[in-house]
Short mmCIF file of C-alpha atoms in Angstrom, two decimals:
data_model
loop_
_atom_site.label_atom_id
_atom_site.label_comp_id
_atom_site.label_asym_id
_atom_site.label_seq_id
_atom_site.Cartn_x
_atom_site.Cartn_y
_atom_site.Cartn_z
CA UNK A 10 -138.47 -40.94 149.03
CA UNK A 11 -135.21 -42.43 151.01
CA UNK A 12 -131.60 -41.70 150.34
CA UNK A 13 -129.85 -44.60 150.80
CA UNK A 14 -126.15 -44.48 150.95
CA UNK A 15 -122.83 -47.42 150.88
CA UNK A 16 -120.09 -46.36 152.06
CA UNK A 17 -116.97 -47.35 154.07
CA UNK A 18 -114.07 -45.96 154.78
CA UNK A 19 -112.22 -49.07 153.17
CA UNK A 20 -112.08 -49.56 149.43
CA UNK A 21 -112.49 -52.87 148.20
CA UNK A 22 -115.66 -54.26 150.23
CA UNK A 23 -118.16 -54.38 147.56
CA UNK A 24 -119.97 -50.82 147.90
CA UNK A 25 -120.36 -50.70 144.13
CA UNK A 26 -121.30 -54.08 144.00
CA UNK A 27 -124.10 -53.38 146.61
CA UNK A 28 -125.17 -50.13 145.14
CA UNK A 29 -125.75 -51.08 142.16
CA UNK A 30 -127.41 -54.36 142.67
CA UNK A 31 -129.38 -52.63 145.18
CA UNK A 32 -130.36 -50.07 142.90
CA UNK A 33 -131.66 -52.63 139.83
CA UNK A 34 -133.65 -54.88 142.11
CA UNK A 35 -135.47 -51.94 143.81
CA UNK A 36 -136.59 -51.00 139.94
CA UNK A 37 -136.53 -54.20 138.29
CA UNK A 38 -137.59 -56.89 140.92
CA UNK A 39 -139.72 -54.41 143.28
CA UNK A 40 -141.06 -51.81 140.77
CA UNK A 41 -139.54 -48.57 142.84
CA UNK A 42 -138.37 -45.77 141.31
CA UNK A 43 -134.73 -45.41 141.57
CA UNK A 44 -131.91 -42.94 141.08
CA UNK A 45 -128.15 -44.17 141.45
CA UNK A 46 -126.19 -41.29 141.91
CA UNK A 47 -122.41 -41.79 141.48
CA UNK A 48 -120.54 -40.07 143.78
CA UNK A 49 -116.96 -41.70 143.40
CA UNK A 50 -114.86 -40.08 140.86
CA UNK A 51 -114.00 -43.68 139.82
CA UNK A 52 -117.21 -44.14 138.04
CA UNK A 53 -117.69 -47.82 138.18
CA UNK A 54 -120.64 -47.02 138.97
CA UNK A 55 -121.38 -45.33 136.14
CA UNK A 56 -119.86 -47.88 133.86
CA UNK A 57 -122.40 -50.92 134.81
CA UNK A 58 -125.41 -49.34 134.46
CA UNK A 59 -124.81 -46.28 131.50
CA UNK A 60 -123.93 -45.78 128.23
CA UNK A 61 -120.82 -43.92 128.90
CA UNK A 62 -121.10 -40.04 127.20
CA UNK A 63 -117.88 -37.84 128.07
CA UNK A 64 -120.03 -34.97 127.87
CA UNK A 65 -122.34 -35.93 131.03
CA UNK A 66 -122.37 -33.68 133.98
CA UNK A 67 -121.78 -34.74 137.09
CA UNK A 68 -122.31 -33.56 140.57
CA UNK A 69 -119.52 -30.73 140.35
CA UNK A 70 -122.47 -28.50 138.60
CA UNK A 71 -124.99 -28.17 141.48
CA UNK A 72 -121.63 -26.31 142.92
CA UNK A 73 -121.68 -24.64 140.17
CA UNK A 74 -125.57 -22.83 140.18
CA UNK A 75 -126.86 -26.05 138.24
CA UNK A 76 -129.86 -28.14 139.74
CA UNK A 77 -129.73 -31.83 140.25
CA UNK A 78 -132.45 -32.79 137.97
CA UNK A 79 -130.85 -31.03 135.14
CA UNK A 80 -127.56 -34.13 135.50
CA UNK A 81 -130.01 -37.06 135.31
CA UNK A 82 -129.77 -39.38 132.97
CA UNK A 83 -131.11 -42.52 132.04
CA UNK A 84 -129.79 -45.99 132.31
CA UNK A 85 -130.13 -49.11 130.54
CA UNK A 86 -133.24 -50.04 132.81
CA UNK A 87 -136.80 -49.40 133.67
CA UNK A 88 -137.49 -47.47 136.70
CA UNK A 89 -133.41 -46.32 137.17
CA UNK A 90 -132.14 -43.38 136.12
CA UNK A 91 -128.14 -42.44 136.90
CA UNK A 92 -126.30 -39.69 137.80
CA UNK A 93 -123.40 -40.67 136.60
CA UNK A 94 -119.69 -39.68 137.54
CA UNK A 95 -116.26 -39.22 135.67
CA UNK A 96 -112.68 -37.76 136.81
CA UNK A 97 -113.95 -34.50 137.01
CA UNK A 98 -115.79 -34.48 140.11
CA UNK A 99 -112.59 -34.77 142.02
CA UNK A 100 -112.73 -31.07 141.80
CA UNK A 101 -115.39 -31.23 144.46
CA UNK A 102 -113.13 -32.52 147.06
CA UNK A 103 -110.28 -30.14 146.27
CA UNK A 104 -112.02 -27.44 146.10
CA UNK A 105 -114.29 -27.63 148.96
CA UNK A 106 -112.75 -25.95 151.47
CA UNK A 107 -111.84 -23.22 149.39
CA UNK A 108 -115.24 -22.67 148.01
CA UNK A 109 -116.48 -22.73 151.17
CA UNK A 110 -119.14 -25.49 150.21
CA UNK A 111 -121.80 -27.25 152.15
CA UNK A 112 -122.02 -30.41 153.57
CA UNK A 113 -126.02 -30.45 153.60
CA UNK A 114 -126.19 -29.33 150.22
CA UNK A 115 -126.72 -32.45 148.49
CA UNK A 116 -129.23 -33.21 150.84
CA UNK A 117 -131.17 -29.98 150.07
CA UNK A 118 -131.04 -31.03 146.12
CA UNK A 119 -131.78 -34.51 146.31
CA UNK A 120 -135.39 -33.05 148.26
CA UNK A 121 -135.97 -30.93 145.07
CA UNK A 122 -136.99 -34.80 143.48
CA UNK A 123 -139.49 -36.16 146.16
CA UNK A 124 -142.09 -36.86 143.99
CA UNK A 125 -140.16 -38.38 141.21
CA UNK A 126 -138.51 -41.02 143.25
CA UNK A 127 -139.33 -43.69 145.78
CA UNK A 128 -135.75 -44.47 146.45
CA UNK A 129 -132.10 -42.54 145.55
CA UNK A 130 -128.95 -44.43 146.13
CA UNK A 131 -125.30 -43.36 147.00
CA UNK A 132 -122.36 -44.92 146.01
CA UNK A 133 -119.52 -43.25 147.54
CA UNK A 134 -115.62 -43.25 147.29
CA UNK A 135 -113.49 -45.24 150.17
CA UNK A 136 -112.16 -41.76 151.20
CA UNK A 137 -114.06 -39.40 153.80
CA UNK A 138 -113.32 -36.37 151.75
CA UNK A 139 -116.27 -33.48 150.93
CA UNK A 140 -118.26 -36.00 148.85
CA UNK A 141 -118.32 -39.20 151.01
CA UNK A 142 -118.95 -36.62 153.93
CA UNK A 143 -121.93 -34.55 152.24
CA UNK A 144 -123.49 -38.40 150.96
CA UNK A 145 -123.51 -38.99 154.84
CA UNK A 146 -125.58 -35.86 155.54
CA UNK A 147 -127.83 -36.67 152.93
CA UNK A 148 -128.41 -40.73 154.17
CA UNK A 149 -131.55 -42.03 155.73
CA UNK A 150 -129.78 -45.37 155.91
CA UNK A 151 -126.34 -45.82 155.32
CA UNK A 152 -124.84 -49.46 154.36
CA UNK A 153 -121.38 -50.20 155.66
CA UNK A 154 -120.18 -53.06 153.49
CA UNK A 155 -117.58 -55.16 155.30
CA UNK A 156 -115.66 -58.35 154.73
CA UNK A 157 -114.28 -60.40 157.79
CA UNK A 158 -111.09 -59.44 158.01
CA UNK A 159 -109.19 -57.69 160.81
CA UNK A 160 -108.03 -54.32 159.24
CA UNK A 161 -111.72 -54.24 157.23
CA UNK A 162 -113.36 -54.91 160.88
CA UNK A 163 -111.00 -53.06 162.40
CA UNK A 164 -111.90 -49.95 159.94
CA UNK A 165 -115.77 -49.91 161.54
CA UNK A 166 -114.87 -47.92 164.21
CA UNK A 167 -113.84 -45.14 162.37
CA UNK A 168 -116.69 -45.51 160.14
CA UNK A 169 -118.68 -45.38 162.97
CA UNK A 170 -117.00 -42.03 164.10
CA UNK A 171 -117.82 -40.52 160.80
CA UNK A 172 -121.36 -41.63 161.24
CA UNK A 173 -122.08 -40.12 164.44
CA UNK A 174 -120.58 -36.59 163.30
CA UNK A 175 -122.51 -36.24 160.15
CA UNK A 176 -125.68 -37.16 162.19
CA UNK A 177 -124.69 -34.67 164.89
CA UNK A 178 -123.92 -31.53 162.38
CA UNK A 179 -126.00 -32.39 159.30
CA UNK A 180 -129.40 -29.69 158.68
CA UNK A 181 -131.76 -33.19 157.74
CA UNK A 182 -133.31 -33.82 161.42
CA UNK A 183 -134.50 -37.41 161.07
CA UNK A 184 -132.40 -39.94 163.20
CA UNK A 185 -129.28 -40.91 160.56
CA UNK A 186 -129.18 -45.08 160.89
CA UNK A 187 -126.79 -47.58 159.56
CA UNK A 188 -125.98 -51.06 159.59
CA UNK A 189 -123.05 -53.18 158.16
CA UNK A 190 -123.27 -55.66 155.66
CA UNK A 191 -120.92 -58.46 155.58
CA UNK A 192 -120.07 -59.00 151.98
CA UNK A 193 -117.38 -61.31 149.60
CA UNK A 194 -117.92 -63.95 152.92
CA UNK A 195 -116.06 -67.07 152.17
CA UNK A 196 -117.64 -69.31 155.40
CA UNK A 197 -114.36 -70.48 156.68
CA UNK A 198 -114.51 -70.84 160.29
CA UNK A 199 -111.74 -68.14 160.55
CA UNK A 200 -114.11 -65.94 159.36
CA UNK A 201 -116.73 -67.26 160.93
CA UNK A 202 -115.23 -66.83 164.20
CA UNK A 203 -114.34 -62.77 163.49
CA UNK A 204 -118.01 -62.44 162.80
CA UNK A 205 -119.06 -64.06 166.23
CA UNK A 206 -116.83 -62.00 167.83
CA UNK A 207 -118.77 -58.91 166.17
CA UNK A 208 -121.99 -59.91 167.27
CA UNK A 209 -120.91 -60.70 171.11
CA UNK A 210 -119.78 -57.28 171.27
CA UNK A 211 -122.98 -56.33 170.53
CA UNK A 212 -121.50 -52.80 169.19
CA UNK A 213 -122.52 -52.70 165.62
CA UNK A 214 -126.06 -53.49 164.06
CA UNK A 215 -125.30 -56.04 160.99
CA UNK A 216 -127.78 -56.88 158.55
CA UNK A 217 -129.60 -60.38 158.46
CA UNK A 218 -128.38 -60.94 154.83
CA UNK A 219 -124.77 -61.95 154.37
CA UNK A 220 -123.05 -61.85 150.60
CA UNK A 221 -121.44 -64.36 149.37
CA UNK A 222 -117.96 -64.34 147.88
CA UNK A 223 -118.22 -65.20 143.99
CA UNK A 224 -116.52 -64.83 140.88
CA UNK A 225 -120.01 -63.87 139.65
CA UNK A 226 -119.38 -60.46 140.80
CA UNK A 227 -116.37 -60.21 139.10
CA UNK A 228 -117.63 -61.71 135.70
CA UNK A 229 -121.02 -59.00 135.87
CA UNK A 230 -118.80 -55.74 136.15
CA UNK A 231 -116.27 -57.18 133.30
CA UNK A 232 -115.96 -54.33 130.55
CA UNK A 233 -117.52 -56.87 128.23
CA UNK A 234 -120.13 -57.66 130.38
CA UNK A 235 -121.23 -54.67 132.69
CA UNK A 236 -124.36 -56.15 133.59
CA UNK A 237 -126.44 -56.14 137.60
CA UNK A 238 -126.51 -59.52 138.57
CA UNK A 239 -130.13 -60.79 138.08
CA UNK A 240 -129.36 -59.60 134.43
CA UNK A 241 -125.96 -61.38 134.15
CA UNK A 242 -126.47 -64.85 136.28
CA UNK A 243 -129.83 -65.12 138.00
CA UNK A 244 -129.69 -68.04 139.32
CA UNK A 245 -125.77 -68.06 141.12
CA UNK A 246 -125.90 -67.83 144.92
CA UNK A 247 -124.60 -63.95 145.04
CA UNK A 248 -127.99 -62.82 143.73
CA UNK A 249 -129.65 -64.32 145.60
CA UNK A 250 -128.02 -62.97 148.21
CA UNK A 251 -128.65 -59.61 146.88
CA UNK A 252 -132.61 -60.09 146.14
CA UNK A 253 -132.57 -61.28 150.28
CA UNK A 254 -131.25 -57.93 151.18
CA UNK A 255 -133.23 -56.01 148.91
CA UNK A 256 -135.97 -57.46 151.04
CA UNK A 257 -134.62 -57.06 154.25
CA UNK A 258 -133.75 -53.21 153.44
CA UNK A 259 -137.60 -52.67 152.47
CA UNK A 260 -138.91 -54.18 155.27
CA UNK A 261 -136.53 -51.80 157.50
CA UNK A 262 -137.66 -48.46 155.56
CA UNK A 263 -141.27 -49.20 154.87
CA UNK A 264 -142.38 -51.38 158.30
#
């Protein structure tokens, strides 16, 4: 099993977008078995791939004396299951330091399902509060979603600072890797030229793959719609894009 986690420390770069396409063509396209946990109190997540129930549990329970298997539900697809997340889980993050919680305990949970899954993914919240922080302790690979902008490349380096803490403090010994992913990417030569720049500094490893801006995306996670993208417009550019870094993401973890 691999934890896989998307995060960034800027919101609107396409980490939902990524997790949960991710997620679906692991189970549908590659026949793994998945888990999407949501770990941003937003619950997009949540919202694409579930059949919403107010009365779901979230992660606040395993804080709480609950075990993780005992929040999962299913989703609308073969091979994925959800733990999904509503406004409650904020509690988490307020009450961390109080409770005196632990980073590495999410970690020590998701373990508890190594036989049931060949893959768990993260989607986190653009904040590097308890939850964001304990997803990083938990990662085997962590995907930094970017877009090729200044403040959103700009915002790397203190992603990067995050990174190397977590990797430094968490309990889970294996080496803690991440790449960015350059998503919504428009191929204007501005942006072009910022993601040249990237590479020459030769500071940041950046995924092969590059997603495509699209309305697509946009027209999937519509409330009417709420749908991955292979199951909403198969053929569009954007999932393609998606199926290439499925690929590329499997041939990382299981060279």
């Amino acid at each position: 099993m691999k934890v896989i986690v998307v995060s960034n420390y800027k919101g609107g770069c396409a980490k939902t977008t990524t997790a949960v396409n991710l997620a679906y063509n692991l189970a549908a396209g590659e026949g793994k078995r998945v888990l999407l946990i949501d770990a941003d109190p937003q619950g997009n997540a949540s919202y694409i791939l579930w059949k919403y129930n107010p009365n779901a549990e979230t992660l606040l329970r395993i804080y709480s004396g609950k075990t993780i298997k005992s929040l999962i539900r299913r989703s609308k697809y073969k091979n994925l299951d959800v733990i999904p997340s509503m406004a409650e889980l904020e509690r988490v993050n307020r009450e961390s330091d109080v409770r005196g919680l632990n980073h590495n305990e999410l970690r020590r949970q998701i373990d508890s399902m190594a036989d049931r899954y060949d893959y768990v993914i993260i989607d986190c919240q653009p904040t590097m509060q308890f939850l964001t922080l304990s997803a990083l302790h938990a990662a085997d690979l962590v995907i930094v979603p970017f877009k090729a902008a200044g403040f959103c490349i700009n915002g790397l380096e203190l992603m990067r600072d995050y990174l190397e803490d977590a990797a430094q403090k968490r309990e889970y010994q294996p080496d803690l890797n991440y790449a960015c992913l350059l998503t919504m990417f428009d191929n204007q030569k501005k942006s072009l030229n910022r993601i040249m720049d990237l590479i020459e500094q030769d500071t940041y490893i950046i995924f092969d793959t590059i997603i495509s801006r699209s309305a697509v995306c946009e027209s999937a996670e519509d409330k009417k719609v709420r749908k991955p993208l292979l199951k909403h417009r198969k053929n569009s550019k954007v999932t393609a894009d998606y199926l290439e870094l499925t690929k590329e993401i499997l041939s990382l973890i299981e060279e």
